[in-house]
Tab-separated table of N, CA and C in Angstrom:
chain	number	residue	atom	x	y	z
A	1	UNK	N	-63.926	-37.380	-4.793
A	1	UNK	CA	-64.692	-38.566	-4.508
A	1	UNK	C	-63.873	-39.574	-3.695
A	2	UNK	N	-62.446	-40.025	-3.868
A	2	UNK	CA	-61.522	-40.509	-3.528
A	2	UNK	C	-61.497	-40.282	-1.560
A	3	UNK	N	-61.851	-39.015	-1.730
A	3	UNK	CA	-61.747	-38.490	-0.423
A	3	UNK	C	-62.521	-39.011	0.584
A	4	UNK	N	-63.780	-38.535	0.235
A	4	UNK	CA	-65.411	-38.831	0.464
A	4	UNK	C	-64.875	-39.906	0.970
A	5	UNK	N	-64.829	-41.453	-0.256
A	5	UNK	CA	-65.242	-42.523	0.458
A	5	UNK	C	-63.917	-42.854	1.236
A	6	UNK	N	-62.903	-42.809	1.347
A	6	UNK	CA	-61.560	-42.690	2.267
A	6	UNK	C	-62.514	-42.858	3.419
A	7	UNK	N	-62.933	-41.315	3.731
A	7	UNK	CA	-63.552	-40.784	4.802
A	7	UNK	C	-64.675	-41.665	5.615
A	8	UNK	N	-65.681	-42.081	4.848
A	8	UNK	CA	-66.520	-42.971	4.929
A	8	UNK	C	-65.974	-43.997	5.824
A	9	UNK	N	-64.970	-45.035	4.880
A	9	UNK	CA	-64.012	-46.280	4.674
A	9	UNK	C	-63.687	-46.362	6.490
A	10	UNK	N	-62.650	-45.121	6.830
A	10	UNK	CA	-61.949	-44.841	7.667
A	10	UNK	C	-62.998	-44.955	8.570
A	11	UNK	N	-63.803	-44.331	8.802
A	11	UNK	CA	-65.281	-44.454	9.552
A	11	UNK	C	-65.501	-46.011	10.163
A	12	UNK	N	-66.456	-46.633	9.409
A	12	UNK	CA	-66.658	-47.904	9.379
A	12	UNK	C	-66.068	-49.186	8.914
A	13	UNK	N	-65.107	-48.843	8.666
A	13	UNK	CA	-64.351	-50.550	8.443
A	13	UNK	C	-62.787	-50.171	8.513
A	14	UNK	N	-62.044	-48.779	7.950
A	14	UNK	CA	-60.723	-48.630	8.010
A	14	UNK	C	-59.876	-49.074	9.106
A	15	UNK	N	-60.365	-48.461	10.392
A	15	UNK	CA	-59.983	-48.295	11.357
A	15	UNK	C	-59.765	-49.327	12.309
A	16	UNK	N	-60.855	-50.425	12.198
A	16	UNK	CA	-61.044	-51.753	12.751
A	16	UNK	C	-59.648	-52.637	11.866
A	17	UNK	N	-60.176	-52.391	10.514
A	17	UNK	CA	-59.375	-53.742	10.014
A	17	UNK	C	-57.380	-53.150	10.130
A	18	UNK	N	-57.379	-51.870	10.198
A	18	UNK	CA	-56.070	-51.276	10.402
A	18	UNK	C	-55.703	-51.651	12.127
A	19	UNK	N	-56.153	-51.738	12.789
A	19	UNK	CA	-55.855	-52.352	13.905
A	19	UNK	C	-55.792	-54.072	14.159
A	20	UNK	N	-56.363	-54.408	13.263
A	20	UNK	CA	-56.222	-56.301	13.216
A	20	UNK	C	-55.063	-56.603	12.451
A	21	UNK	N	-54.359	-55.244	11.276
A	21	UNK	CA	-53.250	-55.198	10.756
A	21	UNK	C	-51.876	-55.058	12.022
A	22	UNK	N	-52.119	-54.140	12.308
A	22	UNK	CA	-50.841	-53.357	13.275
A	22	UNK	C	-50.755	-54.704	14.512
A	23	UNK	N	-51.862	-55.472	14.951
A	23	UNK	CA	-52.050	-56.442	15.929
A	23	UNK	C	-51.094	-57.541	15.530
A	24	UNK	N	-51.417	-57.932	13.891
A	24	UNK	CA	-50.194	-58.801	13.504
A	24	UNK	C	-49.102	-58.711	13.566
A	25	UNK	N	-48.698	-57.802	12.680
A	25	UNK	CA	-47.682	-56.806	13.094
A	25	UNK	C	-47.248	-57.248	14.339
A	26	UNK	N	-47.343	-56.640	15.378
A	26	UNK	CA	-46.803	-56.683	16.139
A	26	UNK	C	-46.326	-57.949	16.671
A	27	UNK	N	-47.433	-58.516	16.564
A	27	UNK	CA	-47.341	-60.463	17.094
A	27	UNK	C	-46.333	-60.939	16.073
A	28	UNK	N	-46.116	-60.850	14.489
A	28	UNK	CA	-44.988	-61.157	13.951
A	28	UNK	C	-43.985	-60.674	14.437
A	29	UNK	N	-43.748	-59.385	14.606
A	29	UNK	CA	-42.088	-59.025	14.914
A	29	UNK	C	-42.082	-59.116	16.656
A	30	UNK	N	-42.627	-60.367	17.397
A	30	UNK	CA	-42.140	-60.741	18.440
A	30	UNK	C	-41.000	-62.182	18.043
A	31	UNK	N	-41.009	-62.032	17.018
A	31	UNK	CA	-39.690	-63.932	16.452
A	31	UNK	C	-39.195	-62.684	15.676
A	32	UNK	N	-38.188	-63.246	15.538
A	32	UNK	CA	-37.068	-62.793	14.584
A	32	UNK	C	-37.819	-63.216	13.317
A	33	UNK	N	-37.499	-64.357	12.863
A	33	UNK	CA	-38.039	-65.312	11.662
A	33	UNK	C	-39.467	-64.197	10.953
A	34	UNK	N	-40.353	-63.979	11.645
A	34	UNK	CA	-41.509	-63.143	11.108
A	34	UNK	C	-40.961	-61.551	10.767
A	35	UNK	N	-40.216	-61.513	11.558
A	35	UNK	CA	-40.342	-59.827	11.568
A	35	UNK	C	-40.487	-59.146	9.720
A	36	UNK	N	-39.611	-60.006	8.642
A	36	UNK	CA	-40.826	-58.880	7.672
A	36	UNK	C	-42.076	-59.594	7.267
A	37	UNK	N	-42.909	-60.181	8.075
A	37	UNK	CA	-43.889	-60.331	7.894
A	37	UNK	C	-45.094	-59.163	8.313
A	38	UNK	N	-44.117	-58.645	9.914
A	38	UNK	CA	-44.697	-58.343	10.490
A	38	UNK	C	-44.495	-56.433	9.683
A	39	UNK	N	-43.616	-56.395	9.114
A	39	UNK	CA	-43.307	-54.989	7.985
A	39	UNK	C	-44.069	-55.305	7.065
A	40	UNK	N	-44.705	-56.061	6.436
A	40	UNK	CA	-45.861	-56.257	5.480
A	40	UNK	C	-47.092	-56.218	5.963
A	41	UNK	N	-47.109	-56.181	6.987
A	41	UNK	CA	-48.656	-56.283	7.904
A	41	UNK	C	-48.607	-54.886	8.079
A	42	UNK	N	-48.007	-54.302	8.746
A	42	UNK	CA	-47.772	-52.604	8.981
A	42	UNK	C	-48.053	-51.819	7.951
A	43	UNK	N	-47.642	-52.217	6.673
A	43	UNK	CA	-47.704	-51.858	5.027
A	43	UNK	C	-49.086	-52.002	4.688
A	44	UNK	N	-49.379	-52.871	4.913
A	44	UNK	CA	-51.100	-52.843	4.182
A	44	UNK	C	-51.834	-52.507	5.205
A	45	UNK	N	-51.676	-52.372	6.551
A	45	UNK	CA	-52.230	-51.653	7.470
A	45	UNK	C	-52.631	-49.797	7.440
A	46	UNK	N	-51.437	-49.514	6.345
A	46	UNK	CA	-51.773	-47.945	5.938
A	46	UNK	C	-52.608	-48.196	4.960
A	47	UNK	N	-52.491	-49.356	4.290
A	47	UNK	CA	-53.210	-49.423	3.173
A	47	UNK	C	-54.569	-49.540	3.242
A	48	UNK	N	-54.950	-50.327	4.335
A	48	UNK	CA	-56.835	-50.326	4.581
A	48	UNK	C	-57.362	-49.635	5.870
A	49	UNK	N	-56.266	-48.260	6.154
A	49	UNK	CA	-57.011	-47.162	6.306
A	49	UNK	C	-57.469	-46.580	5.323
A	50	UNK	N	-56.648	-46.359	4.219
A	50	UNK	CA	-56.935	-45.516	3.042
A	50	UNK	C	-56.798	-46.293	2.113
A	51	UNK	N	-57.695	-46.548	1.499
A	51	UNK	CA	-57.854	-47.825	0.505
A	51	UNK	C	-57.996	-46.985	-0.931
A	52	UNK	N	-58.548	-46.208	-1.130
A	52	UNK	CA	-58.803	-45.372	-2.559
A	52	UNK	C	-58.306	-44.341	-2.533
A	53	UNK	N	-57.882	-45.070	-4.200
A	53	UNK	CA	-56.704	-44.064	-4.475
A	53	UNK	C	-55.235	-44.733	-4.772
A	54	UNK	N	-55.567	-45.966	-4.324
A	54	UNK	CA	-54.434	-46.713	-4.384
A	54	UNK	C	-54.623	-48.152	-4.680
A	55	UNK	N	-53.505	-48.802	-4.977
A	55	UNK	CA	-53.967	-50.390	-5.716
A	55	UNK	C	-53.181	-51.288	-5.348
A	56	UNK	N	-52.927	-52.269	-5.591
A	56	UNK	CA	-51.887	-53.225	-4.954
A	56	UNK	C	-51.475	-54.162	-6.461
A	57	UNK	N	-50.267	-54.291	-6.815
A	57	UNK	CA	-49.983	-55.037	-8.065
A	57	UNK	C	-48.235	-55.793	-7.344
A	58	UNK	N	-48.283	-56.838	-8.379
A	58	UNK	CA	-47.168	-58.090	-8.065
A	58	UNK	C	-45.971	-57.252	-8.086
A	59	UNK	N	-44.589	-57.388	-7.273
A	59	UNK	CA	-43.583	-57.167	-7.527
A	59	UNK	C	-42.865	-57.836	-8.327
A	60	UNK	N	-42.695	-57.697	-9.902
A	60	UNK	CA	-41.852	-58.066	-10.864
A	60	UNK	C	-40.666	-59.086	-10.081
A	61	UNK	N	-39.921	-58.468	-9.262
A	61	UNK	CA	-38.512	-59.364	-8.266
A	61	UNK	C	-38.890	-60.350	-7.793
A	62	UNK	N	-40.168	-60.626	-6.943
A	62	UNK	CA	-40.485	-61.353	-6.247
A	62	UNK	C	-40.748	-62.553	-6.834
A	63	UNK	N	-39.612	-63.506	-5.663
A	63	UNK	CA	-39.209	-64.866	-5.859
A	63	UNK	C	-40.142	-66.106	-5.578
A	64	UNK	N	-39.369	-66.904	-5.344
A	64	UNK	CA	-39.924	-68.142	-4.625
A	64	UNK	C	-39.857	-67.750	-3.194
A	65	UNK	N	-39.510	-67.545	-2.443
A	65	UNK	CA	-39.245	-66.977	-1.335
A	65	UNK	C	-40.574	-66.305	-0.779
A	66	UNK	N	-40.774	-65.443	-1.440
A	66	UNK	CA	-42.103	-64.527	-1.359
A	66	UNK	C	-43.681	-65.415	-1.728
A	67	UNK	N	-43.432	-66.919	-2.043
A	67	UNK	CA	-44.249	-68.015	-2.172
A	67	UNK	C	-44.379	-68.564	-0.750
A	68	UNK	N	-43.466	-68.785	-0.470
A	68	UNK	CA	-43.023	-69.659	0.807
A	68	UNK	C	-43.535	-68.958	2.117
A	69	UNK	N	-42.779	-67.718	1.948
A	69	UNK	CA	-43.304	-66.918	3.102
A	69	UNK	C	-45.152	-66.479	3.053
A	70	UNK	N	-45.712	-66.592	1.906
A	70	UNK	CA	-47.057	-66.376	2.055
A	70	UNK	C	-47.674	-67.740	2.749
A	71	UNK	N	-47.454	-68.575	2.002
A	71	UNK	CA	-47.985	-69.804	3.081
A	71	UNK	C	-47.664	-70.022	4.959
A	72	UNK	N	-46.755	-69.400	5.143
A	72	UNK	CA	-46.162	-69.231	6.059
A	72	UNK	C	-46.943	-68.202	6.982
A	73	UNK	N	-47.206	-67.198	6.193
A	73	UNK	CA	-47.996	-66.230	6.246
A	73	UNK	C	-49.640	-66.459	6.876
A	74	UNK	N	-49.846	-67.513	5.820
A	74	UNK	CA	-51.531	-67.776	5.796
A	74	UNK	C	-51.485	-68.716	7.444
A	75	UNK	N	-50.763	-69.224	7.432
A	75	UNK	CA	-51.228	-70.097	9.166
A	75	UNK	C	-50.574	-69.225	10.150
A	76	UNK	N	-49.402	-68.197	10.349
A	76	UNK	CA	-49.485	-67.287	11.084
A	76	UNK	C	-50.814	-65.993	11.597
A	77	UNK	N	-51.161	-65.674	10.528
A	77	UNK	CA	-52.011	-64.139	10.574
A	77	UNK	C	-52.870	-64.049	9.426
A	78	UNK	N	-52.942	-64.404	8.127
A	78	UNK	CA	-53.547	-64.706	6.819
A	78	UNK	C	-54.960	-64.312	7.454
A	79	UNK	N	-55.265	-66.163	7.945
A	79	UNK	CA	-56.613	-66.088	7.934
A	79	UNK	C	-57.353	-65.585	8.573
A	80	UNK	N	-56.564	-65.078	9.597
A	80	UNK	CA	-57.670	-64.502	10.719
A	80	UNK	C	-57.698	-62.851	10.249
A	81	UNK	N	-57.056	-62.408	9.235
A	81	UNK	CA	-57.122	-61.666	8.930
A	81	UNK	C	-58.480	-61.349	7.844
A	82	UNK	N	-58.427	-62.646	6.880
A	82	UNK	CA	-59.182	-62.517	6.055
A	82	UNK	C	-60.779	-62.492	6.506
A	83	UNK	N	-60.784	-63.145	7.411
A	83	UNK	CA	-61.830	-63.562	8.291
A	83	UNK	C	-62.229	-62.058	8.654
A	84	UNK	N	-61.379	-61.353	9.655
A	84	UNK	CA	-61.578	-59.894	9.880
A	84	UNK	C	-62.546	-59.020	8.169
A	85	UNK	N	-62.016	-59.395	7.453
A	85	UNK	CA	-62.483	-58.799	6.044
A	85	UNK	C	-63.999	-59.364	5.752
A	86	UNK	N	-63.804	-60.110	6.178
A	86	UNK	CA	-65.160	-61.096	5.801
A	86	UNK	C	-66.500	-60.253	7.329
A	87	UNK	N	-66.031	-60.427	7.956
A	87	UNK	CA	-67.009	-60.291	9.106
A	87	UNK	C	-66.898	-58.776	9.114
A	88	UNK	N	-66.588	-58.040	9.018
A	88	UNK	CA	-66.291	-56.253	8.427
A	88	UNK	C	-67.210	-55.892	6.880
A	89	UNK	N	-67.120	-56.732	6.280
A	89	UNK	CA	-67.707	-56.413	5.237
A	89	UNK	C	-69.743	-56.934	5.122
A	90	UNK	N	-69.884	-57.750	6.013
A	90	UNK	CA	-71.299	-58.151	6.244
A	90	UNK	C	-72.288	-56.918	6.715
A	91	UNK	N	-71.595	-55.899	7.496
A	91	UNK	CA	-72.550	-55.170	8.011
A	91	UNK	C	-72.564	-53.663	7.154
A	92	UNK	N	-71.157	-53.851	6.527
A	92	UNK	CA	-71.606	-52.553	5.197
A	92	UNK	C	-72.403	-53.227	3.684
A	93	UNK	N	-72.378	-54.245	3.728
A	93	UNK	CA	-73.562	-54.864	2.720
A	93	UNK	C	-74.993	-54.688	2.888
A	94	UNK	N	-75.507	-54.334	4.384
A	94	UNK	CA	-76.589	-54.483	4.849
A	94	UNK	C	-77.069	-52.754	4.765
A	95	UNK	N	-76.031	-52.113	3.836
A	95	UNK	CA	-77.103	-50.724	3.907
A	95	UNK	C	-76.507	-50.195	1.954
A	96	UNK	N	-77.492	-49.773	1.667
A	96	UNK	CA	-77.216	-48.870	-0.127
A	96	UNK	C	-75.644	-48.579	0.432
A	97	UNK	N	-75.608	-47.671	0.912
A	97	UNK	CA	-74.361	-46.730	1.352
A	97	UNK	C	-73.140	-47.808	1.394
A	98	UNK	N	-73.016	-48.641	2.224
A	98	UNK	CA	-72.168	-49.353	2.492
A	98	UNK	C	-71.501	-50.844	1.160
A	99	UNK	N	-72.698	-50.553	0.117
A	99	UNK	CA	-72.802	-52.212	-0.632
A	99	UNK	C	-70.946	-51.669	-1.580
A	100	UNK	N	-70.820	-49.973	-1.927
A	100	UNK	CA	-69.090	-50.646	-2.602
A	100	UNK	C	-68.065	-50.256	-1.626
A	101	UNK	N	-68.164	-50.019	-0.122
A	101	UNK	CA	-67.152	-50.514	0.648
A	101	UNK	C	-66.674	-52.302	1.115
A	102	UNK	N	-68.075	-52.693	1.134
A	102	UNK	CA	-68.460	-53.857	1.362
A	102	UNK	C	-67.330	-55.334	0.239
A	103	UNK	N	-67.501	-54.403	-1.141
A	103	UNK	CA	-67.281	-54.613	-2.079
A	103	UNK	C	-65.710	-54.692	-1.880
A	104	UNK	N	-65.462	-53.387	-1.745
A	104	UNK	CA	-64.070	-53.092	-1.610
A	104	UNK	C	-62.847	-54.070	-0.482
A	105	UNK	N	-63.800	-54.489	0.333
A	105	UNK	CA	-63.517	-54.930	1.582
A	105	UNK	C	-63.122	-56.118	0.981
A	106	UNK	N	-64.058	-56.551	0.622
A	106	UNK	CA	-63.819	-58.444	0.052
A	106	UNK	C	-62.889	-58.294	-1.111
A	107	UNK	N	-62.353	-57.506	-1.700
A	107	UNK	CA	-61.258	-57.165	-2.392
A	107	UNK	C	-59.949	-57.132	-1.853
A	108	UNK	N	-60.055	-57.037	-0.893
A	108	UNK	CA	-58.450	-56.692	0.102
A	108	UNK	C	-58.280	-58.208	0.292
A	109	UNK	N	-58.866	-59.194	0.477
A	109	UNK	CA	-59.023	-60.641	0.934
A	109	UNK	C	-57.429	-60.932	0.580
A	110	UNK	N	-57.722	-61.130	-0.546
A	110	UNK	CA	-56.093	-61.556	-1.916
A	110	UNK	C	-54.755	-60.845	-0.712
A	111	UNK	N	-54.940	-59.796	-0.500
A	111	UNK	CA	-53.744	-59.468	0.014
A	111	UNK	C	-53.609	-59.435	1.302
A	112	UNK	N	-54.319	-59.509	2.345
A	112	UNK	CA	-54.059	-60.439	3.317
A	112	UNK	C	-53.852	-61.351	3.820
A	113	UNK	N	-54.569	-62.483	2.666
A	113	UNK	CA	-53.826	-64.148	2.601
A	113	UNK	C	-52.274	-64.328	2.084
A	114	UNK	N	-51.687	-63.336	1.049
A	114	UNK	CA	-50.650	-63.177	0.328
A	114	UNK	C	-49.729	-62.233	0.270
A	115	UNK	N	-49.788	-61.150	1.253
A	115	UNK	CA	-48.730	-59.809	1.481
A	115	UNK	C	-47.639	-59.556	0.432
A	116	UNK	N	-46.775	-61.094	1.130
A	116	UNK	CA	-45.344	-60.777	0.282
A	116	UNK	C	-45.583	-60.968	-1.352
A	117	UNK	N	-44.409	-60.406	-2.307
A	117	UNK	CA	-44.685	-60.043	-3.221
A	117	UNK	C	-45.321	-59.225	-4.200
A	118	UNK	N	-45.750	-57.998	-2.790
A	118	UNK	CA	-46.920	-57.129	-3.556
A	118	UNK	C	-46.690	-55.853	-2.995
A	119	UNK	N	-47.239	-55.025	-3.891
A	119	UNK	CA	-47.157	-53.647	-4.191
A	119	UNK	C	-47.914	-52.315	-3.980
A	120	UNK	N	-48.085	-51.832	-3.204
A	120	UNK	CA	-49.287	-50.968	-3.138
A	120	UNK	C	-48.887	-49.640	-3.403
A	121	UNK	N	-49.322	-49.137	-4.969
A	121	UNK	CA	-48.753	-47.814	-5.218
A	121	UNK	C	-50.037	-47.553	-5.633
A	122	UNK	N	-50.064	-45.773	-6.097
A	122	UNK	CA	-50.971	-45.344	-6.368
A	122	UNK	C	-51.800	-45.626	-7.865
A	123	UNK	N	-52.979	-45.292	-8.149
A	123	UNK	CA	-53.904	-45.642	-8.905
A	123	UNK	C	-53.720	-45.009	-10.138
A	124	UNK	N	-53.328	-43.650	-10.225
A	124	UNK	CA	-52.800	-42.956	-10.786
A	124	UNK	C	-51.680	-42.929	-11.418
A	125	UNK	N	-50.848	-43.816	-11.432
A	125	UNK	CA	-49.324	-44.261	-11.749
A	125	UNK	C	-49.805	-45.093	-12.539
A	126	UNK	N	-48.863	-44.459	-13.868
A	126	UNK	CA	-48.481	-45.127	-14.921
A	126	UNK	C	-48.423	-46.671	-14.498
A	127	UNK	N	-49.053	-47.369	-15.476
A	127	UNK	CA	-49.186	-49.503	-15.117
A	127	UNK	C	-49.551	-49.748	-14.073
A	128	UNK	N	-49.752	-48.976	-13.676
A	128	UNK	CA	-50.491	-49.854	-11.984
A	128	UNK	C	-51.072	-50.967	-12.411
A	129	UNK	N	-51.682	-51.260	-12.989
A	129	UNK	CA	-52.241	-52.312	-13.135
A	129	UNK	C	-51.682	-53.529	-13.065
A	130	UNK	N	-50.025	-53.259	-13.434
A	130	UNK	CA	-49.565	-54.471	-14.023
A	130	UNK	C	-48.999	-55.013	-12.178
């Protein structure tokens, strides 16, 4: 099932919002100062090609630092990212098929406003949750 909707995902929304990822990306690691911003953008960029199957939870380590740089974050690439999520997810709401990608979509929000400090391991792993 995991597969299926991957497949789907990758179809209609993966592929778009994985390119508004890699776009940051790239635009961060043109400054020094961004560049692991721009390694966290790349990171969740694999991540919303293939979204299921996998989860995103807090890094235990992560400091104040990883505060700072998210705000930092949010007026660099954040919002226009989230925005991407938002306007991606309107037109898979508008069909049965599309209403828990749609779903899924507006779920990723959190970690495009907030990258640093976070974790994206599999679903299947022991505590993921935590």
């Amino acid at each position: 099932m995991r597969t299926l909707l991957n497949i789907i995902w990758f179809v209609f929304a993966g592929f778009w919002l994985a390119l508004g990822y890699v776009a940051a990306g790239i635009i961060c690691c043109l400054l020094i100062v961004t560049i692991p911003f721009g390694i966290a953008s790349f990171r969740i960029a694999g991540y919303a090609l293939w979204p299921f199957g996998r989860t995103v939870v807090e890094r235990p380590t992560a400091g104040v630092m990883s505060t700072v740089g998210n705000v930092i974050w949010v007026l660099v690439a954040g919002i226009w990212l989230a925005i991407e999520h938002v306007v991606t997810a309107i037109p898979l709401f508008l069909s049965i098929v599309g209403i828990p990608l749609g779903i899924a979509n507006l779920k990723m929000i959190p970690i495009s406003l907030m990258p640093l400090g976070k974790e994206i391991v599999p679903s299947d792993r022991p505590f993921a949750s935590r």
